[in-house]
Amino acid sequence: MDFSPSVGNSRPWRVLQVESHDARARIADNFEDCNARAAASYDSDARRDYLALKLAGLREAPIHIAVFTDEGVEEGRELGRKTMPETLAYSTVMAMHTLWLAARAENIGVGWVSILDPATVAAILGTPRTWSLTGYLCLGYAEEDAETPLLHKTGWQSDTSTDWQIV
Ligand SMILES: Cc1cc2nc3c(=O)[nH]c(=O)nc-3n(C[C@H](O)[C@H](O)[C@H](O)COP(=O)(O)O)c2cc1C
């Protein structure tokens, strides 16, 4: 990940491979709480459809990686991010994507779990105050390979393509 591009070469990503059984179990519990709250925000039919989706593999995945952005990073001396401070977190996402592509090239599946409360995850992992959670990744060999995204297969959304426009 260190070779990934970052704003002002700040390399703000802080990566924790979570192996503690206790931490992993508490993070999986937090997913279940957040997921139940998200489900409750939908009307009854949509709630049933939502609850039928598999939205995390936290209890199955062998590898858990919590990726934080150090908002207090001094490297780079704020070069490039005075007008767009969000580029710090974007840099972390670039590094996550670099890891993602490398994993996929080895046929390792990657899932990003965003249905988590970032403050709870930070408290479970005891991270410094300046670190904010950018993403929580699960890695492992997938049980199956599918061409059709789950959300299309289940009818949660229709298959519309995103636009590339020439202006
Ligand atoms: C920012 C971001 C957040 C995501 N959050 C979730 C999530 O909370 N739960 C989920 O099931 N998928 C989530 N995804 C999608 C999965 O990571 C993705 O579907 C999974 O990695 C399988 O990859 P595939 O769709 O290429 O097979 C997220 C993706 C991104 C980029």
Coordinates of N, CA, C and O and ligand atoms in Angstrom, one line a residue, residues 54-56 100 110-115, ligand 1:
K54 N -27.4 -10.4 2.0 CA -26.2 -10.7 2.8 C -25.3 -9.5 2.6 O -24.7 -9.3 1.6
L55 N -25.1 -8.7 3.7 CA -24.4 -7.4 3.5 C -23.1 -7.4 4.3 O -22.4 -6.4 4.3
A56 N -22.7 -8.5 4.8 CA -21.3 -8.6 5.4 C -21.0 -10.1 5.6 O -21.8 -10.9 5.7
W100 N -7.1 -3.9 -3.1 CA -8.3 -4.6 -3.6 C -7.9 -5.3 -4.9 O -8.1 -6.5 -5.1
V110 N -12.8 -9.6 -1.9 CA -12.8 -8.4 -1.0 C -14.2 -7.9 -0.8 O -14.9 -7.7 -1.7
G111 N -14.6 -7.7 0.4 CA -15.9 -7.0 0.7 C -15.6 -5.8 1.7 O -14.9 -5.9 2.7
W112 N -16.2 -4.7 1.3 CA -16.1 -3.5 2.1 C -17.4 -3.5 3.0 O -18.5 -3.5 2.5
V113 N -17.2 -3.4 4.3 CA -18.4 -3.3 5.2 C -18.5 -1.9 5.7 O -17.7 -1.5 6.5
S114 N -19.5 -1.2 5.3 CA -19.7 0.2 5.7 C -20.9 0.3 6.7 O -21.2 1.4 7.2
I115 N -21.6 -0.8 7.0 CA -22.7 -0.8 7.9 C -22.2 -1.0 9.3 O -22.4 -2.1 10.0
Ligands
LIG1 C1 -17.5 2.3 -0.2 C2 -18.1 0.9 -0.3 C3 -18.9 0.4 0.8 C4 -19.5 -0.8 0.7 N1 -20.3 -1.3 1.7 C5 -20.8 -2.5 1.7 C6 -21.5 -3.0 2.8 O1 -21.6 -2.5 3.8 N2 -22.1 -4.3 2.6 C7 -22.0 -5.0 1.4 O2 -22.5 -6.1 1.3 N3 -21.3 -4.5 0.4 C8 -20.7 -3.3 0.5 N4 -20.0 -2.8 -0.6 C9 -19.9 -3.6 -1.8 C10 -19.0 -4.8 -1.6 O3 -17.7 -4.4 -1.1 C11 -18.8 -5.6 -2.9 O4 -20.0 -5.9 -3.4 C12 -18.1 -6.9 -2.6 O5 -16.7 -6.5 -2.4 C13 -18.1 -7.9 -3.6 O6 -17.4 -7.5 -4.7 P1 -18.1 -7.8 -6.1 O7 -19.3 -7.0 -6.1 O8 -17.0 -7.2 -7.1 O9 -18.3 -9.2 -6.2 C14 -19.3 -1.6 -0.5 C15 -18.5 -1.1 -1.5 C16 -17.9 0.1 -1.4 C17 -17.0 0.5 -2.5

